[in-house]
Coordinates of C-alpha atoms in Angstrom, one line a residue:
Chain C
M1 CA -4.5 44.7 43.3
G2 CA -6.6 44.7 40.2
V3 CA -3.8 45.7 38.0
A4 CA -1.3 43.1 39.2
Y5 CA -1.9 40.7 36.5
A6 CA -1.3 41.7 32.9
A7 CA -3.9 41.0 30.3
P8 CA -3.0 37.8 28.5
I9 CA -1.3 38.4 25.2
F10 CA -3.1 36.7 22.3
I11 CA -1.3 35.9 19.2
L12 CA -3.7 37.2 16.5
N13 CA -3.6 34.8 13.6
D14 CA -5.5 37.2 11.4
I15 CA -3.0 40.0 11.4
M16 CA 0.0 37.8 11.7
N17 CA 2.1 36.8 8.8
L18 CA 2.0 33.2 7.6
L19 CA 5.7 32.9 8.3
D20 CA 7.4 35.0 10.9
A21 CA 11.0 34.5 11.8
N22 CA 12.7 36.6 14.3
K23 CA 16.5 36.5 14.7
L24 CA 16.7 32.8 13.7
V25 CA 20.0 31.2 14.4
F26 CA 21.0 27.6 13.6
E27 CA 24.3 26.3 14.7
Y28 CA 25.8 22.9 14.2
V29 CA 28.8 21.3 15.7
R30 CA 31.8 20.7 13.5
R31 CA 34.0 17.8 14.5
D32 CA 37.6 17.0 13.5
K33 CA 38.8 13.6 12.4
N34 CA 38.8 12.2 15.9
G35 CA 35.2 13.2 16.5
D36 CA 36.2 16.0 19.0
V37 CA 34.3 19.3 18.9
D38 CA 36.2 21.6 16.6
G39 CA 33.9 24.5 16.7
F40 CA 30.4 25.8 16.0
I41 CA 29.2 26.7 12.5
R42 CA 26.4 29.2 12.2
A43 CA 24.6 28.1 9.1
V44 CA 21.8 30.6 9.7
D45 CA 22.7 33.8 11.5
E46 CA 20.0 36.1 12.9
V47 CA 17.7 35.8 10.0
S48 CA 14.4 37.6 10.2
L49 CA 11.6 37.0 7.7
E50 CA 8.0 38.1 7.3
I51 CA 6.1 36.3 4.6
A52 CA 2.3 36.9 4.1
Q53 CA -0.3 34.5 2.7
G54 CA -0.1 34.5 -1.1
D55 CA 3.5 35.9 -1.4
F56 CA 5.9 34.6 -3.9
V57 CA 9.3 34.9 -2.4
A58 CA 12.7 33.8 -3.9
V59 CA 15.7 33.1 -1.6
L60 CA 18.9 33.4 -3.5
G61 CA 22.4 32.7 -2.4
P62 CA 25.6 30.9 -3.4
N63 CA 26.3 27.3 -2.3
G64 CA 26.8 27.1 1.5
S65 CA 24.9 30.4 2.1
G66 CA 22.5 28.7 4.5
K67 CA 19.5 29.0 2.3
S68 CA 18.7 25.2 2.4
T69 CA 19.2 25.1 6.1
L70 CA 16.8 28.0 6.5
A71 CA 14.3 26.2 4.3
K72 CA 14.4 23.1 6.5
H73 CA 13.4 25.3 9.5
L74 CA 10.1 26.3 7.8
N75 CA 8.5 22.9 8.3
S76 CA 10.2 22.0 11.5
I77 CA 12.7 19.5 10.1
L78 CA 15.3 21.6 11.8
R79 CA 14.7 23.6 14.9
P80 CA 16.4 26.9 15.6
T81 CA 19.2 27.1 18.1
E82 CA 18.2 30.7 18.9
G83 CA 15.3 32.9 17.9
V84 CA 11.8 32.0 17.0
L85 CA 9.9 31.0 13.9
Y86 CA 6.1 31.1 13.8
V87 CA 4.3 29.2 11.0
D88 CA 0.7 30.3 10.8
G89 CA 0.9 31.3 14.5
M90 CA 2.5 28.0 15.6
D91 CA 5.9 27.9 17.1
T92 CA 8.1 25.4 15.2
T93 CA 9.7 24.2 18.4
D94 CA 6.3 23.0 19.7
S95 CA 6.3 19.2 19.4
D96 CA 2.6 19.0 19.6
K97 CA 2.1 21.2 16.6
I98 CA 4.7 19.5 14.4
W99 CA 2.2 17.7 12.1
D100 CA 0.0 20.8 11.8
I101 CA 3.1 22.8 10.7
R102 CA 4.1 20.2 8.2
K103 CA 0.6 20.2 6.8
T104 CA 0.7 23.9 6.5
V105 CA 4.1 24.1 4.8
G106 CA 5.0 21.5 2.2
M107 CA 8.5 20.9 1.0
V108 CA 9.8 20.0 -2.4
F109 CA 13.4 18.9 -2.6
Q110 CA 16.1 19.0 -5.2
N111 CA 16.4 15.4 -6.3
P112 CA 13.1 14.2 -7.6
E113 CA 14.2 10.5 -7.3
N114 CA 14.9 10.7 -3.6
Q115 CA 11.4 11.9 -2.7
M116 CA 9.3 9.4 -4.6
I117 CA 7.7 6.9 -2.2
G118 CA 5.2 5.3 -4.5
T119 CA 5.9 3.1 -7.5
I120 CA 3.0 4.6 -9.4
V121 CA 2.4 8.4 -9.8
E122 CA -1.0 8.2 -8.0
E123 CA 0.3 6.3 -5.0
D124 CA 3.1 8.8 -4.6
V125 CA 0.7 11.7 -4.6
A126 CA -1.6 9.9 -2.1
F127 CA 1.2 9.3 0.4
A128 CA 0.8 12.6 2.3
P129 CA -3.0 12.5 2.7
E130 CA -2.7 8.8 3.7
N131 CA -0.3 9.8 6.4
M132 CA -2.7 12.5 7.6
G133 CA -5.5 10.0 7.9
V134 CA -7.8 11.5 5.3
D135 CA -10.8 9.5 4.2
P136 CA -10.1 7.2 1.2
K137 CA -12.7 8.9 -1.0
E138 CA -11.3 12.3 -0.3
I139 CA -7.8 11.1 -0.9
R140 CA -8.8 10.0 -4.4
E141 CA -10.4 13.4 -5.0
R142 CA -7.3 15.3 -3.7
V143 CA -5.0 13.2 -5.8
K144 CA -7.0 13.9 -8.9
E145 CA -7.3 17.6 -8.4
S146 CA -3.5 17.9 -7.5
L147 CA -2.6 16.0 -10.7
I148 CA -4.9 18.3 -12.7
T149 CA -3.2 21.4 -11.2
V150 CA 0.2 20.3 -12.3
E151 CA -1.1 18.9 -15.6
M152 CA -0.1 15.3 -15.0
L153 CA -3.4 13.6 -14.8
E154 CA -2.8 11.5 -17.9
H155 CA 0.2 10.0 -16.2
R156 CA -1.5 9.0 -13.0
K157 CA -0.9 5.3 -13.6
A158 CA 2.6 5.7 -14.9
S159 CA 5.7 4.6 -13.1
P160 CA 7.8 7.6 -12.0
S161 CA 11.0 6.1 -13.4
K162 CA 9.5 6.4 -16.9
L163 CA 9.0 10.2 -16.5
S164 CA 11.3 13.1 -17.3
G165 CA 12.9 15.1 -14.6
G166 CA 10.5 18.0 -15.0
Q167 CA 7.5 15.7 -14.8
K168 CA 8.9 13.9 -11.7
Q169 CA 9.3 17.3 -10.0
R170 CA 5.8 18.2 -10.9
I171 CA 4.6 15.0 -9.3
A172 CA 6.5 15.9 -6.2
I173 CA 4.7 19.3 -6.2
A174 CA 1.4 17.4 -6.6
G175 CA 2.3 15.2 -3.7
V176 CA 2.7 18.3 -1.5
L177 CA -0.4 19.9 -2.9
A178 CA -2.5 16.9 -1.8
M179 CA -1.9 18.0 1.8
H180 CA -3.7 21.3 1.0
P181 CA -0.9 23.4 2.3
K182 CA -0.9 27.2 2.7
C183 CA 2.7 27.4 1.7
I184 CA 5.1 25.4 -0.4
V185 CA 8.9 25.6 0.0
L186 CA 10.9 24.5 -3.0
D187 CA 14.5 23.8 -2.3
E188 CA 16.3 24.2 -5.6
P189 CA 13.6 22.2 -7.4
T190 CA 15.2 22.8 -10.9
A191 CA 18.9 22.2 -10.1
M192 CA 18.9 18.7 -11.6
L193 CA 16.6 19.5 -14.6
D194 CA 17.2 20.3 -18.2
P195 CA 16.0 23.7 -19.5
E196 CA 12.7 22.3 -20.7
G197 CA 12.1 20.7 -17.3
R198 CA 12.9 24.0 -15.6
K199 CA 10.4 25.8 -17.6
E200 CA 7.7 23.2 -16.8
V201 CA 8.4 23.4 -13.1
I202 CA 8.5 27.2 -12.9
R203 CA 5.3 27.5 -14.9
A204 CA 3.6 25.1 -12.4
I205 CA 4.9 27.1 -9.5
R206 CA 3.7 30.4 -10.9
A207 CA 0.3 28.9 -11.6
L208 CA 0.0 27.7 -8.0
N209 CA 0.7 31.2 -6.8
D210 CA -1.5 33.0 -9.2
V211 CA -4.5 30.7 -9.3
E212 CA -4.5 28.9 -5.9
N213 CA -3.0 31.8 -4.0
I214 CA -0.5 29.5 -2.3
T215 CA 2.5 31.1 -0.7
I216 CA 5.6 30.1 -2.6
I217 CA 9.2 30.1 -1.2
L218 CA 11.6 29.3 -4.0
I219 CA 15.1 28.6 -3.0
T220 CA 17.4 28.8 -6.0
H221 CA 20.6 30.0 -7.3
N222 CA 19.2 30.5 -10.8
M223 CA 18.6 34.2 -11.1
E224 CA 16.3 33.9 -14.1
E225 CA 13.8 32.0 -11.9
A226 CA 13.8 34.7 -9.3
V227 CA 12.5 37.3 -11.7
Y228 CA 9.0 36.1 -11.2
A229 CA 9.0 36.5 -7.5
D230 CA 7.2 39.3 -5.6
R231 CA 10.2 39.7 -3.3
I232 CA 13.8 38.4 -3.2
Y233 CA 15.9 37.7 -0.2
V234 CA 19.6 37.2 -0.9
M235 CA 21.6 35.2 1.6
N236 CA 25.3 34.9 2.1
K237 CA 27.2 33.2 4.9
G238 CA 24.0 32.7 6.9
H239 CA 22.9 36.3 6.7
I240 CA 20.3 38.0 4.7
V241 CA 22.3 40.6 2.8
M242 CA 19.8 42.0 0.4
K243 CA 16.1 42.1 0.1
G244 CA 13.5 43.8 -2.1
T245 CA 11.6 43.4 -5.4
P246 CA 13.4 41.7 -8.2
R247 CA 13.8 45.1 -9.9
E248 CA 15.4 46.6 -6.8
V249 CA 17.7 43.7 -6.1
F250 CA 18.8 43.2 -9.7
S251 CA 19.6 46.9 -10.2
R252 CA 22.4 46.4 -7.6
V253 CA 24.6 44.4 -9.9
E254 CA 27.9 45.1 -8.2
E255 CA 26.5 44.2 -4.8
L256 CA 25.1 40.9 -6.1
E257 CA 28.5 40.1 -7.7
E258 CA 30.2 40.7 -4.4
N259 CA 27.9 37.9 -3.0
S260 CA 29.1 35.5 -5.7
L261 CA 25.8 35.8 -7.6
T262 CA 25.5 36.7 -11.3
V263 CA 22.5 38.7 -12.5
P264 CA 20.4 37.5 -15.4
V265 CA 22.1 38.1 -18.8
V266 CA 19.5 40.7 -19.9
T267 CA 20.0 42.7 -16.7
K268 CA 23.8 42.4 -16.9
L269 CA 23.7 43.6 -20.5
A270 CA 21.5 46.6 -19.6
Y271 CA 23.8 47.4 -16.7
E272 CA 26.9 47.3 -19.0
L273 CA 25.2 49.5 -21.6
K274 CA 24.3 51.9 -18.8
T275 CA 27.8 52.1 -17.5
A276 CA 29.0 52.6 -21.1
G277 CA 26.9 55.7 -21.2
L278 CA 23.6 54.7 -22.6
N279 CA 20.4 56.2 -21.0
I280 CA 18.9 52.9 -19.7
P281 CA 17.0 52.6 -16.4
D282 CA 18.1 50.3 -13.5
G283 CA 16.8 46.8 -13.0
I284 CA 15.8 45.7 -16.4
L285 CA 14.4 42.1 -16.1
T286 CA 13.1 41.0 -19.5
K287 CA 14.3 41.2 -23.1
K288 CA 11.3 43.2 -24.1
E289 CA 12.1 45.9 -21.5
L290 CA 15.6 46.1 -22.7
C291 CA 14.5 46.5 -26.3
E292 CA 12.1 49.3 -25.4
A293 CA 14.8 51.0 -23.3
I294 CA 17.3 50.9 -26.1
C295 CA 14.9 52.2 -28.6
R296 CA 14.0 55.1 -26.3
S297 CA 17.5 56.0 -25.5
Chain D
M1 CA 23.2 -7.8 -17.5
I2 CA 22.4 -5.6 -14.5
R3 CA 18.9 -4.8 -15.9
D4 CA 17.9 -8.4 -16.2
I5 CA 16.6 -8.8 -12.7
T6 CA 12.9 -8.4 -13.0
L7 CA 12.1 -9.0 -9.3
G8 CA 10.2 -6.0 -8.0
Q9 CA 9.6 -4.6 -11.4
Y10 CA 6.0 -3.8 -12.1
Y11 CA 4.6 -4.1 -15.6
P12 CA 1.6 -1.8 -16.0
A13 CA -1.3 -3.4 -17.9
E14 CA -5.0 -3.9 -17.5
S15 CA -5.7 -7.5 -16.7
V16 CA -7.7 -9.7 -14.3
L17 CA -4.5 -10.5 -12.5
H18 CA -3.6 -6.9 -12.1
R19 CA -6.9 -6.2 -10.5
L20 CA -6.9 -9.1 -8.1
D21 CA -6.4 -8.4 -4.4
P22 CA -2.7 -8.7 -3.5
R23 CA -3.5 -11.1 -0.7
V24 CA -5.0 -13.5 -3.2
K25 CA -1.8 -13.3 -5.4
L26 CA 0.5 -13.7 -2.4
S27 CA -1.3 -16.8 -1.1
G28 CA -1.6 -18.0 -4.6
T29 CA 2.2 -17.7 -5.2
L30 CA 3.0 -19.3 -1.9
L31 CA 0.6 -22.2 -2.7
Y32 CA 2.1 -22.6 -6.1
V33 CA 5.6 -22.7 -4.8
I34 CA 4.7 -25.3 -2.2
S35 CA 2.8 -27.3 -4.8
L36 CA 5.8 -27.6 -7.0
F37 CA 7.4 -29.8 -4.4
L38 CA 4.4 -32.0 -3.8
F39 CA 4.6 -34.2 -6.8
Q40 CA 7.2 -36.3 -8.6
S41 CA 5.5 -37.3 -11.8
F42 CA 5.1 -35.9 -15.3
A43 CA 1.3 -35.6 -14.7
G44 CA 2.1 -33.2 -11.8
Y45 CA 4.2 -31.1 -14.1
A46 CA 1.5 -31.1 -16.7
V47 CA -1.0 -29.6 -14.2
A48 CA 1.6 -27.0 -12.9
T49 CA 2.4 -26.1 -16.5
V50 CA -1.2 -25.7 -17.5
F51 CA -1.8 -23.5 -14.4
L52 CA 1.3 -21.4 -15.1
V53 CA 0.6 -20.9 -18.8
T54 CA -3.0 -19.9 -18.0
V55 CA -1.9 -17.4 -15.5
I56 CA 0.7 -15.9 -17.8
V57 CA -1.8 -15.5 -20.6
L58 CA -4.3 -13.9 -18.2
S59 CA -1.6 -11.5 -17.0
H60 CA -1.2 -9.7 -20.3
V61 CA 2.5 -9.4 -19.5
P62 CA 4.9 -10.3 -22.5
V63 CA 6.5 -13.7 -21.9
S64 CA 9.9 -12.1 -22.5
F65 CA 9.5 -10.1 -19.3
M66 CA 8.8 -13.3 -17.4
L67 CA 11.8 -15.1 -18.8
R68 CA 14.1 -12.1 -18.1
G69 CA 14.2 -13.1 -14.5
L70 CA 15.7 -16.5 -15.5
K71 CA 18.9 -15.0 -16.9
A72 CA 20.0 -14.0 -13.4
I73 CA 19.7 -17.6 -12.2
F74 CA 21.1 -19.2 -15.4
I75 CA 24.3 -20.3 -13.7
L76 CA 22.4 -21.8 -10.8
L77 CA 20.3 -23.7 -13.3
I78 CA 23.3 -25.1 -15.1
F79 CA 24.9 -26.0 -11.8
T80 CA 21.8 -27.8 -10.5
A81 CA 21.5 -29.7 -13.8
V82 CA 25.1 -30.8 -13.9
L83 CA 25.3 -31.9 -10.3
N84 CA 22.1 -33.9 -10.6
I85 CA 23.0 -35.5 -13.9
F86 CA 26.3 -36.8 -12.6
L87 CA 25.7 -37.5 -9.0
T88 CA 22.4 -39.3 -9.0
P89 CA 22.8 -43.1 -8.6
G90 CA 20.6 -45.4 -10.7
R91 CA 20.5 -47.2 -14.0
E92 CA 23.5 -46.4 -16.1
L93 CA 23.0 -44.7 -19.4
V94 CA 26.4 -43.7 -20.5
S95 CA 29.7 -44.1 -18.7
F96 CA 33.2 -42.8 -19.6
W97 CA 36.3 -42.4 -17.4
K98 CA 35.0 -41.9 -13.9
I99 CA 31.7 -40.2 -14.9
T100 CA 28.4 -42.0 -15.2
I101 CA 25.2 -40.6 -16.4
T102 CA 22.1 -42.3 -15.2
I103 CA 18.5 -42.2 -16.4
E104 CA 17.4 -41.2 -12.9
G105 CA 20.0 -38.4 -13.0
L106 CA 18.6 -37.0 -16.2
R107 CA 15.1 -37.2 -14.9
V108 CA 15.9 -35.6 -11.5
A109 CA 18.0 -32.9 -13.3
A110 CA 15.2 -32.0 -15.7
F111 CA 12.7 -31.9 -12.8
M112 CA 14.9 -29.7 -10.6
V113 CA 15.5 -27.3 -13.4
L114 CA 11.9 -27.1 -14.3
R115 CA 11.0 -26.6 -10.7
L116 CA 13.4 -23.7 -10.4
V117 CA 12.2 -22.2 -13.7
Y118 CA 8.6 -22.5 -12.6
L119 CA 9.4 -21.0 -9.2
I120 CA 11.0 -17.9 -10.6
V121 CA 8.5 -17.5 -13.4
G122 CA 5.6 -18.0 -11.0
S123 CA 6.8 -15.4 -8.5
S124 CA 7.7 -13.1 -11.4
V125 CA 4.0 -13.2 -12.4
M126 CA 3.1 -11.9 -9.0
T127 CA 5.7 -9.1 -8.9
L128 CA 5.0 -8.1 -12.5
T129 CA 1.3 -7.8 -11.9
T130 CA 1.4 -6.2 -8.5
T131 CA 2.8 -2.8 -7.6
P132 CA 5.3 -3.1 -4.8
S133 CA 3.1 -0.9 -2.6
N134 CA 0.1 -3.0 -3.4
L135 CA 2.2 -6.1 -2.5
T136 CA 3.3 -4.6 0.8
D137 CA -0.3 -3.5 1.4
G138 CA -1.3 -7.1 1.0
L139 CA 1.4 -8.3 3.4
E140 CA 0.5 -5.6 5.9
K141 CA -3.1 -6.5 5.9
G142 CA -2.7 -10.2 5.5
L143 CA -0.2 -10.4 8.3
G144 CA -1.9 -7.7 10.4
W145 CA -2.7 -10.3 13.2
L146 CA 1.1 -10.5 13.9
K147 CA 0.8 -7.1 15.6
F148 CA -0.6 -8.8 18.6
F149 CA 2.7 -10.5 19.0
R150 CA 4.4 -7.0 18.9
I151 CA 5.8 -7.5 15.5
P152 CA 5.9 -4.1 13.7
V153 CA 4.0 -5.2 10.6
H154 CA 3.5 -1.8 9.1
E155 CA 7.1 -0.8 9.5
I156 CA 8.4 -4.0 7.9
A157 CA 5.9 -3.6 5.1
M158 CA 7.0 0.0 4.6
M159 CA 10.7 -1.0 4.5
M160 CA 10.0 -3.7 2.0
S161 CA 8.1 -1.3 -0.2
I162 CA 10.9 1.3 -0.2
A163 CA 13.5 -1.4 -0.8
L164 CA 11.6 -2.6 -3.8
T165 CA 11.0 0.9 -5.1
F166 CA 14.7 1.6 -4.9
I167 CA 16.0 -1.6 -6.6
P168 CA 15.8 -0.1 -10.1
V169 CA 17.2 3.2 -8.9
L170 CA 20.2 1.5 -7.2
L171 CA 20.7 -0.8 -10.2
E172 CA 21.0 2.2 -12.5
E173 CA 23.3 3.8 -10.0
T174 CA 25.5 0.7 -10.0
D175 CA 25.7 0.8 -13.7
K176 CA 26.7 4.4 -13.7
I177 CA 29.4 3.8 -11.1
I178 CA 30.8 0.8 -13.0
K179 CA 31.0 2.9 -16.2
A180 CA 32.6 5.8 -14.4
Q181 CA 35.2 3.6 -12.8
Q182 CA 35.9 1.8 -16.2
A183 CA 36.3 5.2 -17.8
R184 CA 39.0 5.9 -15.3
G185 CA 40.8 2.6 -16.2
A186 CA 39.3 0.2 -13.6
D187 CA 39.5 -3.4 -14.7
F188 CA 36.7 -5.7 -13.6
E189 CA 37.1 -8.5 -16.1
S190 CA 40.6 -9.9 -15.8
G191 CA 42.5 -11.6 -13.0
N192 CA 41.5 -14.4 -10.6
I193 CA 38.6 -14.4 -8.3
I194 CA 40.4 -12.5 -5.5
R195 CA 41.5 -9.8 -7.8
R196 CA 38.0 -9.4 -9.2
A197 CA 36.5 -9.3 -5.8
K198 CA 38.9 -6.6 -4.8
A199 CA 38.0 -4.7 -8.0
L200 CA 34.4 -4.5 -6.6
V201 CA 35.4 -2.3 -3.7
P202 CA 35.5 0.9 -5.8
I203 CA 32.0 0.1 -6.9
L204 CA 30.5 -0.9 -3.6
V205 CA 31.9 2.0 -1.5
P206 CA 30.4 4.8 -3.6
L207 CA 27.2 2.8 -4.0
F208 CA 26.8 2.5 -0.3
V209 CA 27.6 6.1 0.3
S210 CA 25.0 7.2 -2.2
A211 CA 22.5 4.7 -0.8
F212 CA 22.8 6.1 2.6
R213 CA 22.6 9.7 1.3
R214 CA 19.4 8.7 -0.6
A215 CA 18.0 7.1 2.5
N216 CA 18.6 10.3 4.4
D217 CA 17.0 12.4 1.7
L218 CA 14.0 10.1 1.5
A219 CA 13.5 10.0 5.3
I220 CA 13.4 13.8 5.3
A221 CA 11.0 13.9 2.4
M222 CA 8.8 11.3 4.1
E223 CA 8.7 13.2 7.4
S224 CA 7.9 16.5 5.7
R225 CA 5.0 14.7 4.1
C226 CA 3.7 13.9 7.6
Y227 CA 4.8 10.3 7.8
R228 CA 4.7 9.1 11.4
G229 CA 4.4 5.3 11.2
G230 CA 1.3 3.2 10.7
E231 CA -0.9 4.6 13.4
G232 CA -3.9 6.6 12.1
R233 CA -2.8 6.1 8.5
T234 CA -5.5 5.6 5.9
K235 CA -5.3 4.2 2.4
M236 CA -6.3 5.6 -0.9
R237 CA -7.6 2.2 -2.0
P238 CA -8.3 0.1 1.1
L239 CA -8.0 -3.6 0.3
R240 CA -11.4 -5.3 0.1
Y241 CA -12.2 -8.7 -1.3
T242 CA -14.6 -8.7 -4.2
G243 CA -16.4 -11.5 -6.1
R244 CA -13.4 -11.8 -8.4
D245 CA -11.1 -12.5 -5.5
Y246 CA -13.3 -15.3 -4.1
A247 CA -13.4 -16.8 -7.6
A248 CA -9.6 -16.7 -7.7
Y249 CA -9.5 -18.4 -4.3
S250 CA -11.8 -21.1 -5.6
V251 CA -9.5 -21.7 -8.6
L252 CA -6.5 -22.0 -6.3
I253 CA -8.3 -24.6 -4.2
V254 CA -9.2 -26.5 -7.3
Y255 CA -5.5 -26.3 -8.4
L256 CA -4.3 -27.6 -5.0
A257 CA -6.8 -30.4 -5.1
A258 CA -5.7 -31.4 -8.5
I259 CA -2.0 -31.4 -7.5
I260 CA -2.7 -33.5 -4.4
A261 CA -4.8 -35.9 -6.5
V262 CA -2.1 -36.2 -9.0
G263 CA 0.5 -36.7 -6.3
I264 CA -1.6 -39.6 -4.9
L265 CA -2.6 -41.2 -8.2
F266 CA 0.6 -41.2 -10.1

């Protein structure tokens, strides 16, 4: 009976993706005024994702599309109702692995004020490594290097309330960086910032991806920010409705508009010029590309 | 008015006091507050004043910051002064209608007011020179022995630290809500006390709602940064006494001795 037992199946971390979701479903119970169960809402509906180390992925979608709910699954704040999600080979429903998962995938949230724990920039950045039980000397090193990465070292002793929104959000990123994560999930990090702050944050995120090779998952409904991503997922009503490179996704202007999303102004202009009869290629992303295309046509 | 409360507001500066171990500052403040009630004479006040002024000068914090905390208790000060002036029996100074002012009354009133002022200013020195997290670190470590009585010292310290951090945030929020409600015609200034108290409801309800929302956001943010209580937690700068701290303790002992001596002698 030598063949009766199957060879154990090993999950091979090396060839596996950093994040691997298979038919992820998240349902929550909706209650009416009396607290009786009114129905189930599927915030995330059979979503499958494959994200490799070093990817820069943008998740787009209108309000209520389930993109934030999906984000909260990625570091086990929420657990799937159905389906599985592997983070670096660890199942997010495995309670023993929860801290390893959170170490691997850091989260940055929308409101910078509501994620500041320390009263001084340094202390806030040190919060995560302190929780992880890192040696004091190494904490100080990590804090310093994280602050250098987001170019906030000169503010290390400042009180966060004195900083601008963009600076606060960069501190939040540094706080996550100090965990030495493989992946950072940013849930609409620029939604509460002014244009200058947005630029700062996006610049910091891109540098992390380019220089440190950290996987970035940027949840946003700002299309201009998604242009820098390697890949875009568009979500609506809990489903992934479109995916591809920014060029591929943004060339489907009508489909995006059906999902209540507006393409960047440049892309929209190029699209309108094309439908008006000009010879302009699909999926123009930057002003420069548009200028060149117009000159050529 | 709402920004006048300095409690829990850290003033960043480089001074000896800023660098002292929070446990020293905590026990120092406690000792100072107790000492204020140990004497009855002018000499005692002289010693307490000298000590307070020295500490303020050492702290490099502008005096205006220290005094800001007083505005919040201004009414209490007036109240204390008036009650003491009129209700203390003793040698008569002036008397008209049914009211008598006594020399003892003036003396007690002045002392009580001074005591309150020193108490507030003294504790402001501590909160202005110590970051809330440093302060709670001090409490956590200084009271660590309470863990043996199953008191969750770390959790309490963490709660205090968060509460202190959020005081300015919530104050700002209150200000915003007040302005937003005023812009829509809410009236907080006229009417009797009951009407004014009722007018506070449209401020408090949104404030509580937003505070709970913030608390929820913060809890998620803390958990996603691996927070799991005090167990196995390390510190970026673990508290350790240095020569400076022992020196400060000696100064405190000298101060206490002086106060007790003054209390006995005068």
